[in-house]
CSV table of C-alpha atoms in Angstrom, one decimal:
chain,number,residue,atom,x,y,z
A,1,MET,CA,7.1,14.9,-1.7
A,2,ALA,CA,6.9,12.4,-4.7
A,3,GLY,CA,9.6,11.2,-5.0
A,4,ALA,CA,9.6,11.0,-1.1
A,5,ARG,CA,7.5,8.3,-1.3
A,6,GLY,CA,9.1,6.6,-4.1
A,7,LEU,CA,12.8,6.2,-1.8
A,8,SER,CA,10.6,4.8,0.9
A,9,VAL,CA,8.9,2.8,-0.3
A,10,ALA,CA,12.2,1.3,-2.9
A,11,GLY,CA,14.0,1.1,0.3
A,12,ASP,CA,12.1,-1.2,2.3
A,13,LEU,CA,11.7,-3.6,-1.0
A,14,LEU,CA,14.8,-3.4,-1.5
A,15,ALA,CA,16.7,-5.0,1.6
A,16,ALA,CA,13.3,-7.1,2.0
A,17,THR,CA,14.0,-8.6,-1.7
A,18,THR,CA,17.5,-8.6,-0.9
A,19,LEU,CA,17.5,-10.5,2.0
A,20,ALA,CA,14.5,-13.4,1.2
A,21,LEU,CA,17.2,-14.4,-1.5
A,22,THR,CA,20.4,-13.9,0.8
A,23,LEU,CA,17.8,-17.2,3.4
A,24,GLN,CA,17.0,-19.3,0.0
A,25,SER,CA,19.6,-19.1,-0.9
A,26,THR,CA,21.6,-20.4,1.8
A,27,GLY,CA,19.4,-22.7,2.9
A,28,ALA,CA,17.6,-20.7,6.4
A,29,GLY,CA,14.3,-22.7,5.1
A,30,GLY,CA,11.1,-21.4,3.9
A,31,PHE,CA,10.2,-20.9,7.9
A,32,ALA,CA,12.8,-17.7,8.1
A,33,VAL,CA,11.5,-16.7,4.6
A,34,SER,CA,8.1,-17.0,6.3
A,35,GLY,CA,10.0,-15.4,9.4
A,36,LEU,CA,11.0,-12.4,6.8
A,37,LEU,CA,8.0,-10.7,5.4
A,38,LEU,CA,5.7,-11.2,8.1
A,39,ALA,CA,8.5,-8.7,9.6
A,40,GLY,CA,8.0,-6.5,7.2
A,41,VAL,CA,4.6,-5.5,7.1
A,42,SER,CA,3.0,-6.7,10.3
A,43,PRO,CA,4.8,-3.0,12.1
A,44,LEU,CA,2.5,-1.6,9.9
A,45,VAL,CA,-1.0,-3.0,11.6
A,46,VAL,CA,0.6,-3.4,14.8
A,47,LEU,CA,2.1,0.2,15.8
A,48,ALA,CA,-1.3,1.8,13.5
A,49,PRO,CA,-2.7,3.7,16.5
A,50,LEU,CA,0.6,4.6,17.7
A,51,THR,CA,2.1,5.8,14.8
A,52,GLY,CA,-0.8,7.7,13.1
A,53,ARG,CA,-1.0,9.6,16.9
A,54,LEU,CA,3.0,10.3,16.7
A,55,VAL,CA,2.5,11.7,13.2
A,56,ASP,CA,-0.4,14.1,14.1
A,57,ARG,CA,1.8,15.6,17.1
A,58,VAL,CA,5.5,15.3,16.1
A,59,ASP,CA,6.9,17.2,13.1
A,60,SER,CA,7.1,16.0,9.9
A,61,ARG,CA,10.5,16.9,8.9
A,62,ARG,CA,12.6,15.6,12.0
A,63,LEU,CA,9.7,12.4,11.6
A,64,LEU,CA,11.2,12.1,7.7
A,65,ALA,CA,14.6,12.8,8.9
A,66,GLY,CA,15.2,11.0,12.0
A,67,VAL,CA,13.3,7.7,10.6
A,68,GLY,CA,15.7,8.1,7.0
A,69,VAL,CA,18.9,8.3,9.2
A,70,ALA,CA,17.9,5.2,11.7
A,71,GLN,CA,16.8,2.7,9.1
A,72,ALA,CA,19.7,4.1,7.1
A,73,GLY,CA,21.9,2.2,10.6
A,74,VAL,CA,19.8,-0.4,10.3
A,75,CYS,CA,20.8,-1.0,7.2
A,76,VAL,CA,24.1,-1.2,7.9
A,77,LEU,CA,23.8,-3.3,10.3
A,78,LEU,CA,22.3,-5.7,7.7
A,79,ALA,CA,24.9,-6.2,5.2
A,80,PHE,CA,27.3,-7.4,8.2
A,81,THR,CA,25.3,-9.6,10.1
A,82,THR,CA,24.0,-13.5,9.6
A,83,ALA,CA,22.3,-15.5,11.9
A,84,PRO,CA,18.2,-15.6,10.0
A,85,ALA,CA,16.9,-14.4,13.7
A,86,ALA,CA,18.4,-11.4,13.9
A,87,ILE,CA,18.3,-10.3,10.3
A,88,ILE,CA,14.3,-11.1,10.9
A,89,ALA,CA,14.6,-8.4,14.0
A,90,LEU,CA,16.6,-5.2,12.3
A,91,VAL,CA,13.7,-6.5,9.8
A,92,ALA,CA,10.8,-5.8,11.5
A,93,LEU,CA,12.5,-2.6,12.7
A,94,ILE,CA,12.9,-1.6,9.0
A,95,ALA,CA,9.3,-2.1,9.2
A,96,CYS,CA,8.6,0.3,12.4
A,97,GLY,CA,10.1,3.1,10.4
A,98,LEU,CA,7.9,2.4,6.9
A,99,ALA,CA,5.1,2.9,9.7
A,100,LEU,CA,6.5,6.1,10.2
A,101,THR,CA,7.1,7.5,7.3
A,102,GLN,CA,3.6,6.4,4.5
A,103,PRO,CA,1.1,8.3,7.3
A,104,THR,CA,3.6,10.5,6.7
A,105,LEU,CA,3.8,11.4,3.4
A,106,ALA,CA,0.8,10.5,3.1
A,107,ALA,CA,-0.7,13.7,5.9
A,108,LEU,CA,1.5,15.3,4.1
A,109,LEU,CA,0.2,15.5,0.8
A,110,PRO,CA,-3.2,17.1,1.1
A,111,ALA,CA,-1.2,20.3,3.3
A,112,MET,CA,0.3,21.0,0.6
A,113,VAL,CA,-2.2,21.4,-2.6
A,114,SER,CA,-5.7,22.5,-3.0
A,115,ARG,CA,-8.3,20.3,-3.0
A,116,ASP,CA,-8.8,20.8,-6.8
A,117,GLU,CA,-5.0,19.6,-7.2
A,118,LEU,CA,-5.4,17.4,-4.6
A,119,PRO,CA,-5.8,13.9,-6.6
A,120,ARG,CA,-3.5,14.7,-9.5
A,121,ALA,CA,-0.8,14.6,-6.7
A,122,THR,CA,-2.5,11.8,-5.7
A,123,ALA,CA,-1.9,9.7,-8.5
A,124,LEU,CA,1.9,11.8,-8.8
A,125,ALA,CA,2.5,10.6,-5.6
A,126,GLN,CA,1.5,6.6,-6.1
A,127,THR,CA,3.3,6.5,-9.6
A,128,MET,CA,6.3,7.4,-8.2
A,129,SER,CA,5.5,4.2,-5.4
A,130,SER,CA,5.1,1.9,-7.6
A,131,ILE,CA,8.2,3.2,-9.4
A,132,GLY,CA,9.8,2.1,-6.7
A,133,ALA,CA,8.0,-0.8,-5.6
A,134,LEU,CA,9.7,-2.3,-9.4
A,135,ALA,CA,12.7,-0.5,-9.3
A,136,ALA,CA,13.7,-2.5,-6.1
A,137,PRO,CA,13.1,-6.0,-6.7
A,138,VAL,CA,15.3,-5.8,-10.1
A,139,LEU,CA,17.9,-4.0,-8.8
A,140,ALA,CA,17.8,-6.3,-5.8
A,141,GLY,CA,18.7,-9.2,-7.6
A,142,VAL,CA,21.1,-7.9,-9.9
A,143,LEU,CA,23.2,-6.4,-7.4
A,144,ALA,CA,23.3,-9.2,-5.4
A,145,GLY,CA,23.7,-11.5,-8.0
A,146,GLN,CA,27.0,-9.5,-8.7
A,147,PHE,CA,28.0,-9.0,-5.7
A,148,GLY,CA,26.3,-10.5,-2.8
A,149,PRO,CA,23.8,-9.3,-0.3
A,150,ARG,CA,26.2,-6.8,1.3
A,151,VAL,CA,26.3,-3.9,-2.0
A,152,PRO,CA,22.0,-3.9,-1.7
A,153,LEU,CA,22.2,-3.0,2.0
A,154,ILE,CA,24.5,-0.3,1.7
A,155,VAL,CA,22.7,0.9,-1.6
A,156,ASP,CA,20.1,1.1,0.3
A,157,ALA,CA,21.1,2.6,3.3
A,158,GLY,CA,21.7,4.9,0.9
A,159,PHE,CA,18.2,5.4,-0.1
A,160,PHE,CA,17.4,5.7,3.3
A,161,LEU,CA,19.9,8.7,3.7
A,162,ALA,CA,18.3,9.7,0.7
A,163,LEU,CA,14.5,10.1,2.0
A,164,ALA,CA,16.3,11.6,5.1
A,165,ALA,CA,17.4,14.6,3.1
A,166,ALA,CA,14.2,15.1,1.4
A,167,GLY,CA,12.4,15.0,4.7
A,168,LEU,CA,14.4,17.9,5.3
A,169,LEU,CA,13.8,19.4,2.4
A,170,ILE,CA,10.0,19.6,2.1
A,171,ARG,CA,8.8,23.4,3.3
A,172,THR,CA,5.3,22.2,4.4
A,173,ARG,CA,5.6,20.8,8.1
A,174,ARG,CA,2.3,19.2,9.7
A,175,ALA,CA,1.9,19.1,13.7
A,176,ALA,CA,0.1,21.1,15.9
A,177,ALA,CA,3.2,21.6,18.1
A,178,VAL,CA,5.2,22.6,15.0
A,179,THR,CA,2.9,25.6,13.4
A,180,GLY,CA,1.2,26.9,16.6
A,181,ASP,CA,-2.1,26.6,15.1
A,182,ALA,CA,-4.3,26.8,18.2
A,183,ALA,CA,-6.9,25.3,16.9
A,184,ALA,CA,-5.2,22.3,15.3
A,185,ARG,CA,-3.8,22.0,19.4
A,186,ALA,CA,-8.0,21.5,20.7
A,187,ALA,CA,-8.4,19.0,18.4
A,188,ASP,CA,-5.4,16.7,18.6
A,189,THR,CA,-6.7,16.4,22.5
A,190,THR,CA,-10.3,15.7,21.0
A,191,PRO,CA,-10.6,11.3,20.5
A,192,PHE,CA,-10.6,10.8,17.0
A,193,ARG,CA,-13.4,8.7,15.8
A,194,TYR,CA,-12.8,7.6,12.0
A,195,TRP,CA,-14.8,4.6,11.8
A,196,ARG,CA,-17.8,7.5,13.3
A,197,ASP,CA,-18.3,8.5,9.2
A,198,PRO,CA,-20.1,5.1,7.1
A,199,LEU,CA,-18.4,5.8,3.8
A,200,LEU,CA,-14.5,5.9,5.5
A,201,GLY,CA,-15.8,3.0,7.3
A,202,ALA,CA,-17.7,1.1,4.8
A,203,ILE,CA,-14.9,2.0,2.0
A,204,THR,CA,-12.2,0.8,4.4
A,205,VAL,CA,-14.1,-2.7,4.8
A,206,ALA,CA,-14.4,-3.2,1.3
A,207,VAL,CA,-11.5,-2.6,-0.5
A,208,ALA,CA,-9.5,-4.9,2.9
A,209,GLY,CA,-12.0,-7.7,1.9
A,210,VAL,CA,-10.0,-6.4,-1.6
A,211,VAL,CA,-6.9,-6.6,-0.7
A,212,LEU,CA,-7.2,-9.4,0.8
A,213,GLY,CA,-8.0,-11.8,-2.1
A,214,VAL,CA,-5.7,-9.6,-4.1
A,215,GLY,CA,-3.1,-10.4,-2.1
A,216,ALA,CA,-3.8,-14.7,-2.1
A,217,ILE,CA,-3.2,-14.3,-5.6
A,218,ASN,CA,0.0,-12.7,-6.0
A,219,VAL,CA,0.6,-16.0,-4.3
A,220,VAL,CA,-1.9,-18.2,-6.4
A,221,ALA,CA,-1.0,-16.6,-9.7
A,222,VAL,CA,2.5,-17.9,-9.6
A,223,PHE,CA,1.2,-21.6,-10.0
A,224,TYR,CA,-1.9,-20.5,-11.9
A,225,LEU,CA,0.7,-18.6,-15.0
A,226,ARG,CA,3.5,-21.0,-14.6
A,227,GLU,CA,1.6,-24.2,-14.5
A,228,THR,CA,-1.9,-24.2,-15.4
A,229,LEU,CA,-1.1,-21.9,-17.9
A,230,HIS,CA,2.8,-23.0,-19.0
A,231,ALA,CA,4.7,-20.0,-18.4
A,232,SER,CA,7.9,-19.6,-19.1
A,233,THR,CA,9.6,-17.8,-16.6
A,234,THR,CA,10.4,-14.2,-19.3
A,235,ALA,CA,6.1,-14.9,-19.6
A,236,TYR,CA,5.6,-14.7,-16.2
A,237,GLY,CA,7.9,-12.0,-15.4
A,238,VAL,CA,6.1,-10.7,-18.8
A,239,VAL,CA,2.0,-10.9,-17.2
A,240,GLU,CA,3.6,-9.2,-14.1
A,241,GLY,CA,4.2,-5.8,-14.9
A,242,LEU,CA,1.4,-4.9,-17.3
A,243,TRP,CA,-0.7,-5.1,-14.2
A,244,ALA,CA,1.6,-2.5,-12.7
A,245,ALA,CA,1.4,-0.9,-16.0
A,246,GLY,CA,-2.2,-0.4,-16.2
A,247,LEU,CA,-2.1,0.4,-12.3
A,248,LEU,CA,0.2,3.5,-14.2
A,249,ALA,CA,-2.1,4.4,-16.3
A,250,GLY,CA,-5.5,4.2,-14.4
A,251,THR,CA,-4.3,6.3,-11.4
A,252,TRP,CA,-3.7,8.9,-14.4
A,253,ALA,CA,-7.0,8.5,-15.9
A,254,THR,CA,-8.3,8.9,-12.0
A,255,ALA,CA,-7.1,11.6,-11.0
A,256,ARG,CA,-9.1,13.7,-14.0
A,257,LEU,CA,-12.3,12.0,-13.8
A,258,VAL,CA,-12.4,12.6,-9.6
A,259,ARG,CA,-11.4,16.8,-10.2
A,260,ARG,CA,-14.7,16.6,-11.8
A,261,MET,CA,-17.1,14.6,-9.5
A,262,ARG,CA,-19.2,16.5,-7.5
A,263,ASP,CA,-19.6,15.3,-3.7
A,264,ASP,CA,-17.3,12.7,-2.1
A,265,GLY,CA,-20.1,10.3,-3.2
A,266,ALA,CA,-19.7,10.2,-6.4
A,267,LEU,CA,-16.3,9.5,-4.9
A,268,VAL,CA,-17.4,6.8,-2.8
A,269,TYR,CA,-19.2,4.8,-5.9
A,270,GLY,CA,-16.4,5.5,-8.1
A,271,THR,CA,-14.3,3.6,-5.6
A,272,LEU,CA,-16.6,0.7,-4.9
A,273,ALA,CA,-16.5,0.7,-8.7
A,274,ALA,CA,-12.6,-0.1,-8.2
A,275,LEU,CA,-13.0,-2.0,-6.3
A,276,ALA,CA,-15.6,-4.5,-7.9
A,277,GLY,CA,-13.5,-4.1,-11.6
A,278,THR,CA,-9.9,-5.8,-10.3
A,279,CYS,CA,-11.9,-8.9,-9.3
A,280,LEU,CA,-14.4,-8.8,-11.7
A,281,ALA,CA,-10.9,-8.9,-13.9
A,282,ILE,CA,-9.3,-11.1,-11.0
A,283,ALA,CA,-12.6,-13.8,-12.3
A,284,ALA,CA,-12.7,-13.9,-15.8
A,285,MET,CA,-8.8,-15.4,-15.0
A,286,ALA,CA,-10.1,-18.3,-14.3
A,287,ALA,CA,-11.2,-18.9,-18.1
A,288,VAL,CA,-8.9,-18.1,-20.5
A,289,PRO,CA,-7.7,-20.9,-22.2
A,290,ALA,CA,-3.9,-20.2,-23.2
A,291,LEU,CA,-1.7,-17.2,-21.3
A,292,LEU,CA,-2.4,-14.4,-24.2
A,293,TRP,CA,-6.5,-14.7,-23.0
A,294,VAL,CA,-4.5,-13.1,-19.3
A,295,THR,CA,-2.9,-9.9,-21.1
A,296,PRO,CA,-6.2,-7.9,-21.4
A,297,LEU,CA,-7.8,-9.5,-17.8
A,298,TYR,CA,-3.6,-8.9,-16.5
A,299,LEU,CA,-4.5,-4.7,-17.8
A,300,LEU,CA,-7.9,-3.7,-17.2
A,301,GLY,CA,-7.1,-5.8,-13.5
A,302,GLY,CA,-4.4,-3.1,-12.8
A,303,LEU,CA,-6.0,-0.4,-14.4
A,304,CYS,CA,-9.0,0.1,-12.1
A,305,ASN,CA,-6.7,-1.0,-9.1
A,306,GLY,CA,-4.7,2.1,-10.1
A,307,GLY,CA,-8.3,4.6,-10.1
A,308,LEU,CA,-8.7,2.1,-6.5
A,309,ASN,CA,-5.7,3.7,-4.9
A,310,VAL,CA,-6.3,7.1,-6.3
A,311,GLN,CA,-9.8,7.8,-4.6
A,312,GLN,CA,-9.8,6.2,-1.3
A,313,ASN,CA,-6.5,8.4,-0.6
A,314,VAL,CA,-8.9,11.7,-1.7
A,315,LEU,CA,-10.9,9.9,0.0
A,316,VAL,CA,-9.8,9.8,3.1
A,317,ALA,CA,-7.4,13.4,2.7
A,318,ARG,CA,-10.9,15.2,1.5
A,319,ARG,CA,-13.9,14.0,4.8
A,320,VAL,CA,-11.2,13.4,8.2
A,321,PRO,CA,-10.2,17.1,9.2
A,322,ALA,CA,-6.2,18.0,8.8
A,323,GLU,CA,-5.4,17.3,11.7
A,324,SER,CA,-6.1,14.3,12.3
A,325,HIS,CA,-4.9,12.8,8.7
A,326,GLY,CA,-1.7,11.2,10.6
A,327,ARG,CA,-4.1,8.7,12.5
A,328,ALA,CA,-6.4,8.2,9.1
A,329,PHE,CA,-3.6,7.5,7.3
A,330,ALA,CA,-2.2,4.9,9.7
A,331,ILE,CA,-5.7,3.3,9.7
A,332,LEU,CA,-5.7,2.6,5.8
A,333,VAL,CA,-2.3,1.7,5.8
A,334,GLY,CA,-3.5,-1.1,9.2
A,335,TRP,CA,-5.8,-2.2,7.3
A,336,VAL,CA,-5.2,-2.6,4.4
A,337,GLN,CA,-1.4,-4.5,5.2
A,338,GLY,CA,-3.5,-6.3,7.5
A,339,ALA,CA,-5.5,-7.5,4.2
A,340,GLY,CA,-2.6,-8.4,2.3
A,341,LEU,CA,-0.9,-10.5,5.0
A,342,THR,CA,-3.9,-12.1,6.2
A,343,GLY,CA,-4.1,-13.5,1.6
A,344,TYR,CA,-0.4,-14.4,1.6
A,345,ALA,CA,-1.2,-16.6,4.6
A,346,LEU,CA,-4.2,-17.8,3.4
A,347,ALA,CA,-3.4,-19.0,0.1
A,348,GLY,CA,-0.2,-20.8,1.2
A,349,PHE,CA,-3.4,-23.1,3.7
A,350,LEU,CA,-5.6,-22.9,0.0
A,351,LEU,CA,-3.0,-23.9,-2.7
A,352,GLU,CA,-2.7,-27.4,-0.3
A,353,LEU,CA,-5.9,-27.5,-0.2
A,354,LEU,CA,-7.4,-27.1,-4.2
A,355,PRO,CA,-6.4,-26.7,-7.7
A,356,PRO,CA,-5.0,-22.9,-9.1
A,357,ARG,CA,-7.9,-22.4,-11.6
A,358,THR,CA,-10.6,-22.8,-8.6
A,359,LEU,CA,-8.8,-20.4,-6.4
A,360,VAL,CA,-8.8,-18.5,-9.0
A,361,LEU,CA,-12.4,-18.2,-9.6
A,362,ALA,CA,-13.3,-18.4,-5.8
A,363,LEU,CA,-11.1,-15.8,-5.0
A,364,GLY,CA,-12.4,-13.4,-7.6
A,365,VAL,CA,-16.2,-14.5,-7.4
A,366,ALA,CA,-15.4,-13.2,-3.3
A,367,GLY,CA,-14.5,-9.8,-3.6
A,368,VAL,CA,-17.4,-9.4,-6.2
A,369,SER,CA,-19.3,-10.0,-3.3
A,370,VAL,CA,-18.0,-8.1,-0.8
A,371,ALA,CA,-18.4,-5.0,-2.7
A,372,ALA,CA,-21.6,-6.1,-3.2
A,373,LEU,CA,-22.7,-7.0,0.6
A,374,VAL,CA,-21.0,-2.8,1.5
A,375,ALA,CA,-23.3,-1.6,-2.0
A,376,VAL,CA,-26.3,-1.1,0.1
A,377,PRO,CA,-25.0,0.2,3.3
A,378,ILE,CA,-22.6,2.2,1.4
A,379,VAL,CA,-25.5,3.5,-1.3
A,380,ARG,CA,-27.9,4.7,1.9
A,381,ALA,CA,-25.3,6.6,3.5
A,382,VAL,CA,-24.7,8.3,0.0
A,383,ARG,CA,-28.6,9.3,0.1
A,384,ARG,CA,-29.2,10.2,3.6
A,385,GLU,CA,-25.5,12.9,3.6
A,386,ARG,CA,-26.8,14.3,0.8
A,387,ALA,CA,-30.3,14.9,1.9
A,388,THR,CA,-28.8,15.7,5.4
A,389,GLY,CA,-25.1,17.1,5.1
A,390,PRO,CA,-22.3,15.1,5.8
A,391,VAL,CA,-21.0,13.6,9.0
A,392,LEU,CA,-18.1,13.0,9.3
A,393,ALA,CA,-14.4,11.0,11.0
A,394,ALA,CA,-14.5,13.0,13.9
A,395,VAL,CA,-15.8,13.8,17.6
């Protein structure tokens, strides 16, 4: 299952990176590249209510296999498409598939392992996603540079076919119609209320707020590191890689800690601390006099980011009924992706108004402020829950 998640992420990014390079090299312009990136993310946000319901109702093996084959077919079409508008439309179709596979794989994980093993399994899945996210842009650059865009897109089709095969090999199956679970079928007809859970609601809003800032930082950092701190292209790549290295370390370290947390309240506090730590690392970057001082802060930011990823997924899996996991993870993915998309757009606007160093400080402080604002209702909700019992995301 973790391998399937890595294939899904790698396939999506391989196509997006290859096509972004293609549009840029053919002189399509910034609007075309922006449209491509928007098409690759917006379906995850817009389709979240629909995809979550499908994930909870349709056999997960059929869903993964069918979507993987469809995405492979779209990649083959992309390999022979040159019109920017058609390319953007086909990328949106691939993203529609990702909007289905991401919550499907996230919902499968709690069904495949025990409660005690869930943090470790989540860490493994996050690791494979990170590997896919790191490898895909490199592979796209090498293959597109050596052979042109057609070869990496055909390779990408192979990735999606491998995802389809992995879906068929996963023995665990979800959806009440497949399992024959009468209780699950009854629950599926009951209205689902993700936001009824005060802890989930507050943490989701906080995570989205921080992701908005991190998304903006991904754009601002290019100018801050290259122009303000005078990093070479090689140094820039190395520094960016440190965030990923910290993320992987944080993922596994947090997985061990989560198993020792006595209740969901401790898990929520840990998530809040990871949010604040990520933003403090970003804010501190604004004070560095030279590039070398950024390296420990990138490691710290990635470490907290990895801890955040594990804890938020475990929290959703624990607090949402199993038959509603698809809808819950679709909501989480939609909010996170939507916030990241907003951050990208906001960064382009802000860079026209403020210098990069000022923006780094402002975005970091804004993220810490979001964490502080939600801390008060979160502490109250945890105390109330410990006194009276949990209010879970169900009617």
